Coordinates of C-alpha atoms and ligand atoms in Angstrom, one line a residue:
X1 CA 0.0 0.0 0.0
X2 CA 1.1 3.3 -0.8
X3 CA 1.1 5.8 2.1
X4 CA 2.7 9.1 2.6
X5 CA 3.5 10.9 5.9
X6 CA 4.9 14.3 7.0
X7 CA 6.8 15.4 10.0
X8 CA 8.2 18.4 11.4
X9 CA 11.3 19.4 12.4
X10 CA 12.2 20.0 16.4
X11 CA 14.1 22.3 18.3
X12 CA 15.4 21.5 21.8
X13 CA 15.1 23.6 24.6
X14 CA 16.8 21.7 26.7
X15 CA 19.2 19.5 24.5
X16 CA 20.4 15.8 23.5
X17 CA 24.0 15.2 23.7
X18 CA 25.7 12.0 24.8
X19 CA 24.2 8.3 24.3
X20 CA 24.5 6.0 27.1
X21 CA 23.7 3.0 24.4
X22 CA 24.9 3.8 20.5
X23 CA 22.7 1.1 18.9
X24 CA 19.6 2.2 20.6
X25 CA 19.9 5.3 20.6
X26 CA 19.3 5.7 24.4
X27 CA 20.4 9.2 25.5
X28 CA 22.3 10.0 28.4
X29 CA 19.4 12.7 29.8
X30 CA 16.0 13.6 28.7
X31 CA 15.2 16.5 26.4
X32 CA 12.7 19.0 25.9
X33 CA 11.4 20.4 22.3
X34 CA 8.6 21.9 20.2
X35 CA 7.7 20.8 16.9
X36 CA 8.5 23.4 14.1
X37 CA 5.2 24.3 12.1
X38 CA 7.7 24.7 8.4
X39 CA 10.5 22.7 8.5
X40 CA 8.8 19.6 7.4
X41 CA 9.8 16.4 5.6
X42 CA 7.3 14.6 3.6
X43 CA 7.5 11.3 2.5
X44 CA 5.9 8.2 0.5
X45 CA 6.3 4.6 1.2
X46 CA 5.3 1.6 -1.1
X47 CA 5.8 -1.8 0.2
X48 CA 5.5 -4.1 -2.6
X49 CA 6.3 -7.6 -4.3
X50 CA 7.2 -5.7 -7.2
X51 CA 10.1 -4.7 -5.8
X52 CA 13.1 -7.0 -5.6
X53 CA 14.8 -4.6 -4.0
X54 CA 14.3 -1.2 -1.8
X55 CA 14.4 1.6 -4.2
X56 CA 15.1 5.1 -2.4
X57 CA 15.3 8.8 -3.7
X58 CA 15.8 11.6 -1.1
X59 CA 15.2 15.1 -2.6
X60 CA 15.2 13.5 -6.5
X61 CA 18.8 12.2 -5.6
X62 CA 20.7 9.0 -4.8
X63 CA 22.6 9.0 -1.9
X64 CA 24.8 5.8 -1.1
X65 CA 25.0 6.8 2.9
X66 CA 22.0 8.1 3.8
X67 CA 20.2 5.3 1.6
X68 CA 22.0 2.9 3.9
X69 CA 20.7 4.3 6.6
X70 CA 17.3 4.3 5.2
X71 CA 17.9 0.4 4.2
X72 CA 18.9 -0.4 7.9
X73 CA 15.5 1.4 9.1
X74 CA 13.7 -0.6 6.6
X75 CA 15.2 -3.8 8.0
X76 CA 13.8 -3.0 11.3
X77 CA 10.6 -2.5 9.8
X78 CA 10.4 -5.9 8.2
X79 CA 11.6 -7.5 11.4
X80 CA 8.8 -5.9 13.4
X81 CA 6.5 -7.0 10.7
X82 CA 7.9 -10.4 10.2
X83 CA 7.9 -10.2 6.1
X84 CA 10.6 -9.9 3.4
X85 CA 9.0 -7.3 1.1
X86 CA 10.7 -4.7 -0.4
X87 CA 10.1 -0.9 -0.7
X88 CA 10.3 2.3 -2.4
X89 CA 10.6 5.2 -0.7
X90 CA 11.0 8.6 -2.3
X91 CA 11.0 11.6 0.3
X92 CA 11.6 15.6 0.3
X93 CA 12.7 18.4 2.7
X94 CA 10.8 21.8 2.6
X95 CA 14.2 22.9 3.7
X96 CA 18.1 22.0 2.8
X97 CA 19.4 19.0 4.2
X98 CA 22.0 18.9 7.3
X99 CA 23.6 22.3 8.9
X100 CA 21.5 21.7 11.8
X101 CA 17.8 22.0 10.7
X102 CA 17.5 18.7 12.0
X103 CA 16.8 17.1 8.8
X104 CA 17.1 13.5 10.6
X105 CA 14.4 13.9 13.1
X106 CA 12.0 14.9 10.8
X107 CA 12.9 12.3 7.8
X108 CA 13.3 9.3 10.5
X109 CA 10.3 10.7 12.2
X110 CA 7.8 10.9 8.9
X111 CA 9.9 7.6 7.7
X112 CA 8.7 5.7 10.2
X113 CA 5.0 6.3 10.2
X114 CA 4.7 6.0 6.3
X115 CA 6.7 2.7 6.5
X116 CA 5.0 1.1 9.3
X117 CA 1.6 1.8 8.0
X118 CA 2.5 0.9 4.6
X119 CA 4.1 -2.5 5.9
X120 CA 0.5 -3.1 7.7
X121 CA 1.7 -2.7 11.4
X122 CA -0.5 -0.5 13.5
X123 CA 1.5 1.1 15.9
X124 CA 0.7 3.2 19.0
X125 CA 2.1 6.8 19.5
X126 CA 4.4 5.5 22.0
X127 CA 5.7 3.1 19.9
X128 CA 5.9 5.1 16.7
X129 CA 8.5 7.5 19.1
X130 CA 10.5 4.2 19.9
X131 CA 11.1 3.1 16.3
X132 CA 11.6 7.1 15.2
X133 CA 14.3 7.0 17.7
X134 CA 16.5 4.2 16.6
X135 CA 16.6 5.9 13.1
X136 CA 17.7 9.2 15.0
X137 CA 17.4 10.3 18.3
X138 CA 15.6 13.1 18.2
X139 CA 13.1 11.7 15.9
X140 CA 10.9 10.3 18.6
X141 CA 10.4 14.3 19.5
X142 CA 8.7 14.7 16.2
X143 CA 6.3 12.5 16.6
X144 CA 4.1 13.2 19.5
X145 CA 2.1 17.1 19.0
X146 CA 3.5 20.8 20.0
X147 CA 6.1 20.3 23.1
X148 CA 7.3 17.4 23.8
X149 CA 9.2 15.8 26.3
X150 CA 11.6 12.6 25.7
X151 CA 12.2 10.8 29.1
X152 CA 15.9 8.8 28.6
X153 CA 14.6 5.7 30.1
X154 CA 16.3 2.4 30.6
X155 CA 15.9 0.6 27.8
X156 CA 14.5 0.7 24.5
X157 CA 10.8 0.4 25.7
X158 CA 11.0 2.8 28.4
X159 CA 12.8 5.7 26.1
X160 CA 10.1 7.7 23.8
X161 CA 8.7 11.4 23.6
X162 CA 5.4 12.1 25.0
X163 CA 3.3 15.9 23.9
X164 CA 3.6 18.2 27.5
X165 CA 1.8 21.0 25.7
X166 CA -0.9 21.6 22.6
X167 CA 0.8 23.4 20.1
X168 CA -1.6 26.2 20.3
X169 CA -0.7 26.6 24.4
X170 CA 1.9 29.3 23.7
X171 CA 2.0 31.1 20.9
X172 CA 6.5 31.7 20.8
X173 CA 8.0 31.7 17.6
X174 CA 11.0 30.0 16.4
X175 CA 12.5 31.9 13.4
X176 CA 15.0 30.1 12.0
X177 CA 18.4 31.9 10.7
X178 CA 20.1 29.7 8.1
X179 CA 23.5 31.5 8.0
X180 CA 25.4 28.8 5.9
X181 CA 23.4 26.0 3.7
X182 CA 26.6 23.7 3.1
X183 CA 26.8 20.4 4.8
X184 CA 28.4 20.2 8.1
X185 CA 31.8 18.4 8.8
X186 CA 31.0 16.8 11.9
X187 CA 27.4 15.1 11.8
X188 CA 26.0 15.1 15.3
X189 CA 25.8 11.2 15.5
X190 CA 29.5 11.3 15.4
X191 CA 29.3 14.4 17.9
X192 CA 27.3 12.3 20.7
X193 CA 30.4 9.9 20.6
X194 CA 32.8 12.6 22.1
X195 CA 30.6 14.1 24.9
X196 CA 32.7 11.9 27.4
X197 CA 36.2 13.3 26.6
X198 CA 34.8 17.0 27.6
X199 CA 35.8 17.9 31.8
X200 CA 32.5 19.8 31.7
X201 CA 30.0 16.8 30.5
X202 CA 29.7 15.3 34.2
X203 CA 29.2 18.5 35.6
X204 CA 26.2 18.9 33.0
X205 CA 24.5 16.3 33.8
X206 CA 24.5 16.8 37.5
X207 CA 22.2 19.9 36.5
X208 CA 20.2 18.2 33.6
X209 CA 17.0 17.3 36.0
X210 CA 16.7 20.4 37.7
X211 CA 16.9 22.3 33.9
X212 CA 13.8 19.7 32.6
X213 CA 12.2 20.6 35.6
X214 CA 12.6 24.3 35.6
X215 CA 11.8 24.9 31.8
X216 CA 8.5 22.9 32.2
X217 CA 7.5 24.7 34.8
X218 CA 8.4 28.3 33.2
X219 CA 6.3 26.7 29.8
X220 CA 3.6 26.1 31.8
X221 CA 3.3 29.5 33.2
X222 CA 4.6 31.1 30.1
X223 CA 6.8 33.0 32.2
X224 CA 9.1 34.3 28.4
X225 CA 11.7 36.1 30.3
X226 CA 12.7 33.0 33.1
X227 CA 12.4 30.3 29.4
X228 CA 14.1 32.9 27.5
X229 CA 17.2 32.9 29.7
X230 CA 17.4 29.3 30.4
X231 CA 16.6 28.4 26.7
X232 CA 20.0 30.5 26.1
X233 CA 22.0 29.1 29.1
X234 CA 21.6 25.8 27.6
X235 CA 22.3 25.9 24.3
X236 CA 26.1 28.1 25.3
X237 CA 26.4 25.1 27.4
X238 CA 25.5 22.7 24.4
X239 CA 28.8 24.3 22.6
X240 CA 30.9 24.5 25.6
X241 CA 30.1 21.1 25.8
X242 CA 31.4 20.4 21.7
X243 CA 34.3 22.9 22.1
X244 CA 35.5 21.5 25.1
X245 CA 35.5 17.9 23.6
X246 CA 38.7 16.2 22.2
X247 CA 39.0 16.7 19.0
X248 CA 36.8 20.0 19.7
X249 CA 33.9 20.4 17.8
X250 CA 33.3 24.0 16.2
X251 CA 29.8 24.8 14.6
X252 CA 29.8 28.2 14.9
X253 CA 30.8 30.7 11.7
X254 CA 31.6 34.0 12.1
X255 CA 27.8 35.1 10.8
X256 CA 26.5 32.9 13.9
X257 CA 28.2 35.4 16.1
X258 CA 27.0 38.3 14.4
X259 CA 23.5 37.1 15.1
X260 CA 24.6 35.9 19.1
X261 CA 25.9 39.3 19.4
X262 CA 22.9 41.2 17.7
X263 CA 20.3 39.2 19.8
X264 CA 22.0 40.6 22.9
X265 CA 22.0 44.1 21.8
X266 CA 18.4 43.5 20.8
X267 CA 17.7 42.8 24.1
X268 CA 19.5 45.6 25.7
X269 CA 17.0 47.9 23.8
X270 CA 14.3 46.4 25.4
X271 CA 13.4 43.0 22.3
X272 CA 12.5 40.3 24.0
X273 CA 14.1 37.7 22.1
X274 CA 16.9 34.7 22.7
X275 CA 18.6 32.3 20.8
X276 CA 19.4 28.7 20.9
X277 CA 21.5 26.5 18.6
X278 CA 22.1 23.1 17.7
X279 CA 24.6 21.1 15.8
X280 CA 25.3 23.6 13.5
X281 CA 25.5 27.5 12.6
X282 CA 22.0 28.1 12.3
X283 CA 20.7 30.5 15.0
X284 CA 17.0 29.7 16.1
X285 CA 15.4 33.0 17.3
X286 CA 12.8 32.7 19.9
X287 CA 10.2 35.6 20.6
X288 CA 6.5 36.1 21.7
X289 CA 4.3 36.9 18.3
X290 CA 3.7 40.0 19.7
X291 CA 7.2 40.7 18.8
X292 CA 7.7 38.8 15.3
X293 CA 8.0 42.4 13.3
X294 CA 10.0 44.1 15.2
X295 CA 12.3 41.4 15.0
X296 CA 11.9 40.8 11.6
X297 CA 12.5 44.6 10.8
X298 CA 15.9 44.2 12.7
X299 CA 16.6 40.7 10.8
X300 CA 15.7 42.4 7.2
X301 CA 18.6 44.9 8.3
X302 CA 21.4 42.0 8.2
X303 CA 22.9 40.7 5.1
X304 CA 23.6 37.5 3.9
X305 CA 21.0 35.3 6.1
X306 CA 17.7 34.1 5.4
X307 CA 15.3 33.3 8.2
X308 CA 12.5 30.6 8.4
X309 CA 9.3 31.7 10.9
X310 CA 8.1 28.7 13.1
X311 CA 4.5 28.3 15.3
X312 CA 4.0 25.6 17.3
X313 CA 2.8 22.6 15.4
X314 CA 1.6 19.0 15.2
X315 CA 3.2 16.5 15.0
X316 CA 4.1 14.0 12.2
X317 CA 0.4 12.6 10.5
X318 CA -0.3 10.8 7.2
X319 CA -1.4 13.1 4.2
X320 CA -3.9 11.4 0.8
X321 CA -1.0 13.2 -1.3
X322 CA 1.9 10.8 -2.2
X323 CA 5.0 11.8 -4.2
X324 CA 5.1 8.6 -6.2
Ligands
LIG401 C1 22.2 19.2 19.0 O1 19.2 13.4 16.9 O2 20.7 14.4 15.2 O3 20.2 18.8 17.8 O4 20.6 10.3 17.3 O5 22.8 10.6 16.1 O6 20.7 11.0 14.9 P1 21.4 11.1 16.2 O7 21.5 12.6 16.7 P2 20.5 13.8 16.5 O8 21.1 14.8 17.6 C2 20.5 16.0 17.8 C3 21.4 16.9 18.6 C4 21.0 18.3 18.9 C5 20.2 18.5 20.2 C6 18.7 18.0 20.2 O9 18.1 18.1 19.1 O10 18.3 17.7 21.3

């Protein structure tokens, strides 16, 4: 059967770094995100005896790695399924690949919906999150609606992402600035690998609950200034985290501190509005929408940049429209 899902994008709050089991993808703490309302990845699944083997076309190309990957999520389909059949699979991004727009959560995410339902399996939310996850971590976060918590768990049952909020409970933005579009040099599954050799990573995690804790609670009140700050904290920690790692890891270009730097000035002049970042040298902007124009006035101002605007949003859910 021919099915077709989408899924968004995620950004963490409070982040993922460090695996306490590689093959399962078990993190070493829980994370907190919201699902991004255009940074979406559709994409179509056909299970079929007419294959003989799994065809695969991400963005209308062919791509020997990440079709392996693909291939290896397939397998784990088929096993949960119990059949041999083959697939094709032909998928897009609304947005470029890698650089940190988190391009694996939402393919893995959107991946494993259209491929389970297409195999026949009915799967739960819950266990939707678990498969998402082994394909990338933060996958299970994209799978679940608006914010979304993933609890580490043990093992691979107990660690999935559950919805905390509606996506219509706090209307915040997430404007994405896309300062570079070329691939990065250091993927983030090779950057989870290193989080041990940094002197600061204990000292993180001794903190980790109390942060999950505190930025629920400031969500729940929608208290901006008190997420704002802690939103921020954490993601400067995230990279003093990578740059502190051996070999250090560097995501950062010199346009990425243009925009740190501006986003504090900003403030200073009385915009609310903070930053975080991931693996990469986007800048994800986060405001109130009463503030969206005046920060896209200041934004329109800077050169070389193109930004992205994010709402709250669902998460990943079949569509009739397929792509094959
Ligand atoms: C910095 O989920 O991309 O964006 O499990 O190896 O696929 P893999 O890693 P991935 O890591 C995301 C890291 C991050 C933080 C976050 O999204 O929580």
């Amino acid at each position: 059967m021919k099915v077709t899902a989408i899924a968004p994008a995620n950004i963490a709050f409070i982040k993922y770094w460090g695996r306490k089991d590689e093959e399962l993808r078990l993190p070493t703490n829980g994370s907190i995100s919201m699902n991004l309302s255009n940074l979406l990845t559709t994409t179509t699944v056909e299970f079929s005896s007419r294959y003989k083997k799994d065809e695969i076309l991400i963005n209308n190309e062919i791509n020997k790695k990440e079709n392996e990957k693909i291939e290896r999520f397939l397998d784990k389909v088929r096993q949960i399924a119990k059949t041999n059949s083959r697939a094709k699979v032909v998928t897009k991004n609304n947005f470029l690949k890698s650089g940190g727009l988190a391009s694996s959560a939402s393919g893995f995410a959107a991946l494993a919906m259209a491929a389970t339902v297409s195999i026949g399996l009915n799967l739960s939310e819950k266990e939707l999150s678990i498969l998402a996850r082994i394909g990338s971590g933060s996958a299970c976060r994209s799978i679940p609606d608006g914010f979304v918590k993933w609890v580490e768990g043990r093992d691979n049952q107990s660690s999935f992402a559950q919805s905390i909020f509606a996506p219509d409970y706090w209307n915040i933005l997430d404007i994405v600035v896309v300062t570079q579009t070329e691939n990065k040099k250091v993927t983030s599954t090779d950057g989870h690998k290193l989080v041990k050799t940094s002197p600061f990573f204990q000292k993180r995690l001794r903190n980790i609950k109390n942060k999950i804790k505190k930025i629920k609670e400031y969500i729940k009140q929608k208290d901006f200034i008190k997420f704002g700050e802690l939103v921020e904290r954490e993601a400067l920690e995230l990279h003093a985290i990578m740059l502190t790692s051996n070999p250090p890891i560097l995501y950062l270009q010199p346009k990425s501190i243009e925009i740190i730097r501006a986003v504090w000035q900003w403030r200073s002049e009385g915009l609310s509005v903070y930053f975080t970042i991931d693996a990469g040298p986007n800048i994800h902007l986060i405001c109130q929408e009463k503030d969206q124009k005046r920060l896209i006035d200041k934004l329109q101002k800077i050169k070389d940049i193109k930004y992205i605007i994010n709402s709250p949003a669902n998460g990943t859910r079949l569509v009739g429209k397929h792509l094959l």
